Each structure stands twice: as structure tokens, then as C-alpha cells.
């Protein structure tokens, strides 16, 4: 997936930032980060807000893509910390991941 990388300090982010939060430079270049990663932490959502009620229960996970970059992921399946997951789609600005077998 696409990400932005600070050309000064190598900070990576998937969101558009005007200034690098680490070094305060405006020196982002577009980069590509892996579409797969590992589950760093997660929360199971059993009582979902109305717009997501059809998906409950589901997992909202923090997925590590690189040493520095973690993304918030929507995962329908049950997962555990350390599981390998892969990006399935970007739906309504949410990163939908699924377990990788
Ligand atoms: Zn920086």
C-alpha cells in the first residue's frame, strides 16, 4: 500500500501530514509499504456502532507493517497477537485485513 516517508528521518505514515512529527520537516516522499503484517494488538468489537452493526463481532487491530509503521485495521475473522494478516481491501477509508494462511 502507499505510505509517506520523511526523507529526513525516515518516519513513515499512511496519513497525509504537513509536518513530520519526529523532525518537523516538510519532506515527505511517497513510498510503498508491504500489504501484509502482523497483529500487534487488537480489540474485539461486539457492540458495534449502527453503521457497522452487520459486521459485529469484529476485530479492530493494530497491524505492524514495518518496524516503524502500524496501521489500524478492520478484521472480520478472529485473530491473535502475532498472526500474519494481509490487506484485502480499503473500504470506506478503513483498512480491511484478513488472516493469511
Ligand atoms: Zn522526519
mmCIF file with all atom_site columns, C-alpha atoms and ligand atoms in Angstrom:
data_model
loop_
_atom_site.group_PDB
_atom_site.id
_atom_site.type_symbol
_atom_site.label_atom_id
_atom_site.label_alt_id
_atom_site.label_comp_id
_atom_site.label_asym_id
_atom_site.label_entity_id
_atom_site.label_seq_id
_atom_site.pdbx_PDB_ins_code
_atom_site.Cartn_x
_atom_site.Cartn_y
_atom_site.Cartn_z
_atom_site.occupancy
_atom_site.B_iso_or_equiv
_atom_site.pdbx_formal_charge
_atom_site.auth_seq_id
_atom_site.auth_comp_id
_atom_site.auth_asym_id
_atom_site.auth_atom_id
_atom_site.pdbx_PDB_model_num
ATOM   1   C  CA  . UNK A 1 1   ? 0.000   0.000   0.000  1.00 0.00 ? 1   UNK A CA  1
ATOM   2   C  CA  . UNK A 1 2   ? 1.008   3.610   -0.370 1.00 0.00 ? 2   UNK A CA  1
ATOM   3   C  CA  . UNK A 1 3   ? 2.595   5.475   2.523  1.00 0.00 ? 3   UNK A CA  1
ATOM   4   C  CA  . UNK A 1 4   ? 4.545   8.657   3.090  1.00 0.00 ? 4   UNK A CA  1
ATOM   5   C  CA  . UNK A 1 5   ? 8.110   8.618   4.275  1.00 0.00 ? 5   UNK A CA  1
ATOM   6   C  CA  . UNK A 1 6   ? 10.085  11.526  5.693  1.00 0.00 ? 6   UNK A CA  1
ATOM   7   C  CA  . UNK A 1 7   ? 13.197  11.953  3.598  1.00 0.00 ? 7   UNK A CA  1
ATOM   8   C  CA  . UNK A 1 8   ? 14.982  13.485  6.569  1.00 0.00 ? 8   UNK A CA  1
ATOM   9   C  CA  . UNK A 1 9   ? 14.389  10.957  9.360  1.00 0.00 ? 9   UNK A CA  1
ATOM   10  C  CA  . UNK A 1 10  ? 12.650  8.071   7.518  1.00 0.00 ? 10  UNK A CA  1
ATOM   11  C  CA  . UNK A 1 11  ? 9.471   8.349   9.621  1.00 0.00 ? 11  UNK A CA  1
ATOM   12  C  CA  . UNK A 1 12  ? 6.641   6.501   7.880  1.00 0.00 ? 12  UNK A CA  1
ATOM   13  C  CA  . UNK A 1 13  ? 2.927   7.231   7.989  1.00 0.00 ? 13  UNK A CA  1
ATOM   14  C  CA  . UNK A 1 14  ? -0.126  6.286   5.972  1.00 0.00 ? 14  UNK A CA  1
ATOM   15  C  CA  . UNK A 1 15  ? -1.875  9.580   6.631  1.00 0.00 ? 15  UNK A CA  1
ATOM   16  C  CA  . UNK A 1 16  ? -1.145  12.890  4.935  1.00 0.00 ? 16  UNK A CA  1
ATOM   17  C  CA  . UNK A 1 17  ? 0.830   15.114  7.269  1.00 0.00 ? 17  UNK A CA  1
ATOM   18  C  CA  . UNK A 1 18  ? 2.120   18.618  6.665  1.00 0.00 ? 18  UNK A CA  1
ATOM   19  C  CA  . UNK A 1 19  ? 4.977   18.231  9.119  1.00 0.00 ? 19  UNK A CA  1
ATOM   20  C  CA  . UNK A 1 20  ? 6.913   15.200  10.239 1.00 0.00 ? 20  UNK A CA  1
ATOM   21  C  CA  . UNK A 1 21  ? 6.048   14.591  13.923 1.00 0.00 ? 21  UNK A CA  1
ATOM   22  C  CA  . UNK A 1 22  ? 9.582   13.411  14.631 1.00 0.00 ? 22  UNK A CA  1
ATOM   23  C  CA  . UNK A 1 23  ? 11.773  16.015  12.968 1.00 0.00 ? 23  UNK A CA  1
ATOM   24  C  CA  . UNK A 1 24  ? 9.276   18.776  11.995 1.00 0.00 ? 24  UNK A CA  1
ATOM   25  C  CA  . UNK A 1 25  ? 10.445  18.781  8.364  1.00 0.00 ? 25  UNK A CA  1
ATOM   26  C  CA  . UNK A 1 26  ? 8.098   19.007  5.385  1.00 0.00 ? 26  UNK A CA  1
ATOM   27  C  CA  . UNK A 1 27  ? 9.919   16.419  3.402  1.00 0.00 ? 27  UNK A CA  1
ATOM   28  C  CA  . UNK A 1 28  ? 7.580   13.552  2.690  1.00 0.00 ? 28  UNK A CA  1
ATOM   29  C  CA  . UNK A 1 29  ? 8.037   11.281  -0.273 1.00 0.00 ? 29  UNK A CA  1
ATOM   30  C  CA  . UNK A 1 30  ? 5.597   8.660   -1.370 1.00 0.00 ? 30  UNK A CA  1
ATOM   31  C  CA  . UNK A 1 31  ? 6.734   5.163   -0.620 1.00 0.00 ? 31  UNK A CA  1
ATOM   32  C  CA  . UNK A 1 32  ? 5.248   1.704   -0.757 1.00 0.00 ? 32  UNK A CA  1
ATOM   33  C  CA  . UNK A 1 33  ? 4.934   -0.455  2.321  1.00 0.00 ? 33  UNK A CA  1
ATOM   34  C  CA  . UNK A 1 34  ? 4.019   -4.141  2.493  1.00 0.00 ? 34  UNK A CA  1
ATOM   35  C  CA  . UNK A 1 35  ? 0.379   -5.173  2.223  1.00 0.00 ? 35  UNK A CA  1
ATOM   36  C  CA  . UNK A 1 36  ? 0.948   -7.748  4.910  1.00 0.00 ? 36  UNK A CA  1
ATOM   37  C  CA  . UNK A 1 37  ? 1.950   -7.575  8.520  1.00 0.00 ? 37  UNK A CA  1
ATOM   38  C  CA  . UNK A 1 38  ? 1.416   -8.998  11.955 1.00 0.00 ? 38  UNK A CA  1
ATOM   39  C  CA  . UNK A 1 39  ? -1.218  -8.289  14.581 1.00 0.00 ? 39  UNK A CA  1
ATOM   40  C  CA  . UNK A 1 40  ? 0.362   -6.110  17.261 1.00 0.00 ? 40  UNK A CA  1
ATOM   41  C  CA  . UNK A 1 41  ? -2.750  -5.702  19.386 1.00 0.00 ? 41  UNK A CA  1
ATOM   42  C  CA  . UNK A 1 42  ? -6.470  -5.932  18.879 1.00 0.00 ? 42  UNK A CA  1
ATOM   43  C  CA  . UNK A 1 43  ? -9.855  -5.321  20.444 1.00 0.00 ? 43  UNK A CA  1
ATOM   44  C  CA  . UNK A 1 44  ? -12.957 -7.350  19.671 1.00 0.00 ? 44  UNK A CA  1
ATOM   45  C  CA  . UNK A 1 45  ? -15.980 -5.177  18.977 1.00 0.00 ? 45  UNK A CA  1
ATOM   46  C  CA  . UNK A 1 46  ? -19.164 -6.961  19.983 1.00 0.00 ? 46  UNK A CA  1
ATOM   47  C  CA  . UNK A 1 47  ? -21.446 -3.954  20.293 1.00 0.00 ? 47  UNK A CA  1
ATOM   48  C  CA  . UNK A 1 48  ? -20.843 -2.000  17.132 1.00 0.00 ? 48  UNK A CA  1
ATOM   49  C  CA  . UNK A 1 49  ? -21.968 1.473   16.132 1.00 0.00 ? 49  UNK A CA  1
ATOM   50  C  CA  . UNK A 1 50  ? -25.037 1.389   13.835 1.00 0.00 ? 50  UNK A CA  1
ATOM   51  C  CA  . UNK A 1 51  ? -23.041 1.672   10.600 1.00 0.00 ? 51  UNK A CA  1
ATOM   52  C  CA  . UNK A 1 52  ? -21.006 -1.440  11.472 1.00 0.00 ? 52  UNK A CA  1
ATOM   53  C  CA  . UNK A 1 53  ? -23.644 -3.480  13.234 1.00 0.00 ? 53  UNK A CA  1
ATOM   54  C  CA  . UNK A 1 54  ? -23.891 -6.016  10.416 1.00 0.00 ? 54  UNK A CA  1
ATOM   55  C  CA  . UNK A 1 55  ? -20.202 -6.892  10.895 1.00 0.00 ? 55  UNK A CA  1
ATOM   56  C  CA  . UNK A 1 56  ? -20.192 -7.450  14.668 1.00 0.00 ? 56  UNK A CA  1
ATOM   57  C  CA  . UNK A 1 57  ? -18.416 -9.145  16.254 1.00 0.00 ? 57  UNK A CA  1
ATOM   58  C  CA  . UNK A 1 58  ? -15.236 -7.996  14.532 1.00 0.00 ? 58  UNK A CA  1
ATOM   59  C  CA  . UNK A 1 59  ? -11.708 -7.045  15.460 1.00 0.00 ? 59  UNK A CA  1
ATOM   60  C  CA  . UNK A 1 60  ? -10.110 -3.622  15.383 1.00 0.00 ? 60  UNK A CA  1
ATOM   61  C  CA  . UNK A 1 61  ? -6.407  -4.360  15.315 1.00 0.00 ? 61  UNK A CA  1
ATOM   62  C  CA  . UNK A 1 62  ? -3.124  -2.524  15.211 1.00 0.00 ? 62  UNK A CA  1
ATOM   63  C  CA  . UNK A 1 63  ? -1.124  -4.223  12.464 1.00 0.00 ? 63  UNK A CA  1
ATOM   64  C  CA  . UNK A 1 64  ? 2.646   -3.790  12.176 1.00 0.00 ? 64  UNK A CA  1
ATOM   65  C  CA  . UNK A 1 65  ? 3.626   -3.422  8.520  1.00 0.00 ? 65  UNK A CA  1
ATOM   66  C  CA  . UNK A 1 66  ? 7.237   -2.366  9.060  1.00 0.00 ? 66  UNK A CA  1
ATOM   67  C  CA  . UNK A 1 67  ? 9.450   -1.725  12.078 1.00 0.00 ? 67  UNK A CA  1
ATOM   68  C  CA  . UNK A 1 68  ? 8.038   1.775   12.371 1.00 0.00 ? 68  UNK A CA  1
ATOM   69  C  CA  . UNK A 1 69  ? 4.645   1.660   10.757 1.00 0.00 ? 69  UNK A CA  1
ATOM   70  C  CA  . UNK A 1 70  ? 1.462   0.352   12.308 1.00 0.00 ? 70  UNK A CA  1
ATOM   71  C  CA  . UNK A 1 71  ? -1.994  0.766   10.842 1.00 0.00 ? 71  UNK A CA  1
ATOM   72  C  CA  . UNK A 1 72  ? -5.427  0.428   12.366 1.00 0.00 ? 72  UNK A CA  1
ATOM   73  C  CA  . UNK A 1 73  ? -7.136  -2.499  10.672 1.00 0.00 ? 73  UNK A CA  1
ATOM   74  C  CA  . UNK A 1 74  ? -10.628 -3.920  10.484 1.00 0.00 ? 74  UNK A CA  1
ATOM   75  C  CA  . UNK A 1 75  ? -10.513 -7.717  10.664 1.00 0.00 ? 75  UNK A CA  1
ATOM   76  C  CA  . UNK A 1 76  ? -13.682 -9.747  10.397 1.00 0.00 ? 76  UNK A CA  1
ATOM   77  C  CA  . UNK A 1 77  ? -12.124 -13.037 11.467 1.00 0.00 ? 77  UNK A CA  1
ATOM   78  C  CA  . UNK A 1 78  ? -10.845 -13.872 14.916 1.00 0.00 ? 78  UNK A CA  1
ATOM   79  C  CA  . UNK A 1 79  ? -7.131  -13.226 15.238 1.00 0.00 ? 79  UNK A CA  1
ATOM   80  C  CA  . UNK A 1 80  ? -4.434  -13.459 17.872 1.00 0.00 ? 80  UNK A CA  1
ATOM   81  C  CA  . UNK A 1 81  ? -1.436  -11.259 18.581 1.00 0.00 ? 81  UNK A CA  1
ATOM   82  C  CA  . UNK A 1 82  ? 1.386   -12.201 16.235 1.00 0.00 ? 82  UNK A CA  1
ATOM   83  C  CA  . UNK A 1 83  ? -0.875  -13.586 13.491 1.00 0.00 ? 83  UNK A CA  1
ATOM   84  C  CA  . UNK A 1 84  ? 0.067   -12.816 9.898  1.00 0.00 ? 84  UNK A CA  1
ATOM   85  C  CA  . UNK A 1 85  ? -2.567  -10.776 8.120  1.00 0.00 ? 85  UNK A CA  1
ATOM   86  C  CA  . UNK A 1 86  ? -2.843  -9.353  4.619  1.00 0.00 ? 86  UNK A CA  1
ATOM   87  C  CA  . UNK A 1 87  ? -4.657  -6.324  3.220  1.00 0.00 ? 87  UNK A CA  1
ATOM   88  C  CA  . UNK A 1 88  ? -7.851  -7.383  1.499  1.00 0.00 ? 88  UNK A CA  1
ATOM   89  C  CA  . UNK A 1 89  ? -9.336  -4.019  0.562  1.00 0.00 ? 89  UNK A CA  1
ATOM   90  C  CA  . UNK A 1 90  ? -9.751  -0.427  1.611  1.00 0.00 ? 90  UNK A CA  1
ATOM   91  C  CA  . UNK A 1 91  ? -13.426 0.072   2.395  1.00 0.00 ? 91  UNK A CA  1
ATOM   92  C  CA  . UNK A 1 92  ? -14.781 3.487   3.422  1.00 0.00 ? 92  UNK A CA  1
ATOM   93  C  CA  . UNK A 1 93  ? -11.243 4.571   4.336  1.00 0.00 ? 93  UNK A CA  1
ATOM   94  C  CA  . UNK A 1 94  ? -10.856 1.530   6.594  1.00 0.00 ? 94  UNK A CA  1
ATOM   95  C  CA  . UNK A 1 95  ? -8.036  -0.930  6.016  1.00 0.00 ? 95  UNK A CA  1
ATOM   96  C  CA  . UNK A 1 96  ? -9.640  -4.349  5.870  1.00 0.00 ? 96  UNK A CA  1
ATOM   97  C  CA  . UNK A 1 97  ? -7.208  -7.165  6.621  1.00 0.00 ? 97  UNK A CA  1
ATOM   98  C  CA  . UNK A 1 98  ? -7.725  -10.891 6.703  1.00 0.00 ? 98  UNK A CA  1
ATOM   99  C  CA  . UNK A 1 99  ? -5.704  -13.734 8.213  1.00 0.00 ? 99  UNK A CA  1
ATOM   100 C  CA  . UNK A 1 100 ? -3.040  -15.183 5.964  1.00 0.00 ? 100 UNK A CA  1
ATOM   101 C  CA  . UNK A 1 101 ? -2.672  -18.925 5.863  1.00 0.00 ? 101 UNK A CA  1
HETATM 102 ZN ZN1 . LIG B 2 .   ? 11.127  13.370  9.781  1.00 0.00 ? 1   LIG B ZN1 1
#
